[in-house]
GROMACS .gro file of C-alpha atoms in nm:
model
  130
    1HIS     CA    1   0.000   0.000   0.000
    2ILE     CA    2   0.304   0.228   0.015
    3ASN     CA    3   0.287   0.274  -0.365
    4GLN     CA    4  -0.081   0.362  -0.354
    5ILE     CA    5  -0.035   0.623  -0.081
    6ALA     CA    6   0.269   0.768  -0.259
    7CYS     CA    7   0.055   0.831  -0.568
    8TYR     CA    8  -0.165   1.064  -0.361
    9TRP     CA    9   0.115   1.218  -0.150
   10VAL     CA   10   0.163   1.512  -0.382
   11LYS     CA   11  -0.126   1.668  -0.573
   12ASP     CA   12  -0.139   1.565  -0.939
   13ILE     CA   13   0.135   1.302  -0.914
   14ASN     CA   14   0.100   0.979  -1.111
   15LYS     CA   15   0.247   0.633  -1.081
   16GLU     CA   16   0.517   0.708  -1.337
   17THR     CA   17   0.656   0.999  -1.132
   18VAL     CA   18   0.675   0.819  -0.796
   19THR     CA   19   1.043   0.811  -0.706
   20ASP     CA   20   1.234   0.582  -0.473
   21GLU     CA   21   1.290   0.885  -0.250
   22LEU     CA   22   0.914   0.948  -0.225
   23LEU     CA   23   0.849   0.580  -0.148
   24ALA     CA   24   1.112   0.594   0.128
   25THR     CA   25   0.949   0.907   0.272
   26VAL     CA   26   0.604   0.747   0.276
   27ARG     CA   27   0.742   0.424   0.426
   28SER     CA   28   0.924   0.622   0.695
   29ASN     CA   29   0.619   0.831   0.781
   30ILE     CA   30   0.397   0.524   0.814
   31SER     CA   31   0.642   0.319   1.020
   32GLU     CA   32   0.778   0.594   1.247
   33ARG     CA   33   0.478   0.817   1.310
   34PRO     CA   34   0.113   0.781   1.405
   35SER     CA   35  -0.097   0.671   1.111
   36ALA     CA   36  -0.425   0.496   1.042
   37GLY     CA   37  -0.601   0.337   0.747
   38ILE     CA   38  -0.944   0.201   0.667
   39TYR     CA   39  -0.970  -0.118   0.466
   40VAL     CA   40  -1.271  -0.284   0.302
   41GLU     CA   41  -1.346  -0.622   0.455
   42GLY     CA   42  -1.286  -0.891   0.194
   43GLY     CA   43  -1.139  -0.631  -0.040
   44PRO     CA   44  -0.784  -0.570  -0.153
   45GLU     CA   45  -0.510  -0.531   0.107
   46THR     CA   46  -0.479  -0.161   0.035
   47PRO     CA   47  -0.655   0.114   0.232
   48VAL     CA   48  -0.949   0.306   0.091
   49ALA     CA   49  -0.876   0.592   0.333
   50TRP     CA   50  -0.571   0.692   0.534
   51CYS     CA   51  -0.418   0.959   0.752
   52ILE     CA   52  -0.052   1.005   0.848
   53CYS     CA   53   0.111   1.245   1.092
   54TYR     CA   54   0.413   1.456   1.013
   55SER     CA   55   0.726   1.463   1.229
   56TYR     CA   56   0.619   1.785   1.405
   57GLY     CA   57   0.283   1.641   1.515
   58SER     CA   58   0.053   1.779   1.247
   59ILE     CA   59  -0.217   1.547   1.119
   60GLY     CA   60  -0.172   1.530   0.744
   61THR     CA   61  -0.204   1.327   0.429
   62LEU     CA   62  -0.573   1.265   0.495
   63HIS     CA   63  -0.718   1.102   0.185
   64VAL     CA   64  -1.024   0.897   0.092
   65LEU     CA   65  -1.042   0.725  -0.246
   66GLU     CA   66  -1.311   0.867  -0.474
   67ASP     CA   67  -1.535   0.554  -0.466
   68HIS     CA   68  -1.551   0.567  -0.085
   69ARG     CA   69  -1.622   0.936  -0.028
   70GLY     CA   70  -1.940   1.045   0.144
   71LYS     CA   71  -1.921   0.761   0.398
   72LYS     CA   72  -1.771   0.973   0.679
   73LEU     CA   73  -1.441   0.781   0.661
   74ALA     CA   74  -1.232   1.100   0.684
   75ARG     CA   75  -1.427   1.202   0.994
   76ALA     CA   76  -1.365   0.862   1.155
   77LEU     CA   77  -0.992   0.883   1.077
   78VAL     CA   78  -0.961   1.235   1.217
   79ARG     CA   79  -1.135   1.138   1.540
   80HIS     CA   80  -0.909   0.835   1.574
   81MET     CA   81  -0.597   1.039   1.501
   82VAL     CA   82  -0.691   1.294   1.769
   83CYS     CA   83  -0.665   1.017   2.027
   84ILE     CA   84  -0.340   0.881   1.884
   85VAL     CA   85  -0.166   1.219   1.851
   86THR     CA   86  -0.275   1.330   2.198
   87GLU     CA   87  -0.132   1.012   2.350
   88SER     CA   88   0.189   0.996   2.145
   89HIS     CA   89   0.282   1.366   2.131
   90GLY     CA   90   0.109   1.500   2.441
   91ILE     CA   91  -0.005   1.810   2.252
   92PRO     CA   92  -0.337   1.918   2.103
   93PRO     CA   93  -0.356   1.782   1.748
   94PHE     CA   94  -0.340   2.035   1.467
   95VAL     CA   95  -0.365   2.034   1.089
   96PHE     CA   96  -0.286   2.276   0.807
   97VAL     CA   97  -0.560   2.314   0.547
   98HIS     CA   98  -0.528   2.526   0.233
   99ASP     CA   99  -0.800   2.787   0.191
  100GLY     CA  100  -0.912   2.628  -0.136
  101ASN     CA  101  -0.963   2.284   0.018
  102PHE     CA  102  -1.331   2.339   0.091
  103LYS     CA  103  -1.408   1.980   0.194
  104SER     CA  104  -1.130   1.969   0.455
  105ASN     CA  105  -1.220   2.316   0.583
  106LYS     CA  106  -1.581   2.200   0.622
  107LEU     CA  107  -1.476   1.875   0.791
  108PHE     CA  108  -1.253   2.036   1.053
  109SER     CA  109  -1.499   2.319   1.117
  110SER     CA  110  -1.782   2.070   1.168
  111GLU     CA  111  -1.562   1.879   1.413
  112ARG     CA  112  -1.527   2.205   1.610
  113TRP     CA  113  -1.157   2.253   1.548
  114VAL     CA  114  -1.044   2.611   1.609
  115LYS     CA  115  -0.915   2.807   1.306
  116GLN     CA  116  -0.585   2.988   1.333
  117PRO     CA  117  -0.549   3.196   1.012
  118LEU     CA  118  -0.217   3.188   0.827
  119CYS     CA  119  -0.111   3.348   0.500
  120PHE     CA  120  -0.182   3.056   0.260
  121SER     CA  121  -0.383   2.814   0.468
  122LYS     CA  122  -0.562   2.776   0.797
  123MET     CA  123  -0.432   2.587   1.092
  124PHE     CA  124  -0.700   2.403   1.286
  125VAL     CA  125  -0.638   2.299   1.644
  126SER     CA  126  -0.851   2.033   1.805
  127ALA     CA  127  -1.093   2.193   2.050
  128GLN     CA  128  -1.099   1.867   2.244
  129ASN     CA  129  -0.790   1.966   2.441
  130VAL     CA  130  -0.828   2.344   2.439
   0.00000   0.00000   0.00000
């Protein structure tokens, strides 16, 4: 599933442009940091949704495959990651969301995360620990 996640790591990347360096980065992030995935029972052994934390504690790389959107999988992953990040980092979870990412902005706002405006994106901090 490393290859699949790498294809979505950078916007508009395709399988032909996935480098060994990118695969190593994805592998490292999954093995060394909090992460979670949702799999379809009886389906392929690749996740249909996933979320991986960055080294500084930010929740990132939240993605749900097109065929599985609208099932609240991203919401379930975010809620799960709040628990994991709080336990592993001991800090309130946070995430950076670009202004143009309307779905993510809506998701984190509906989960009552607190917006912290920045120049190119918004930082949301989990209100659970505030």
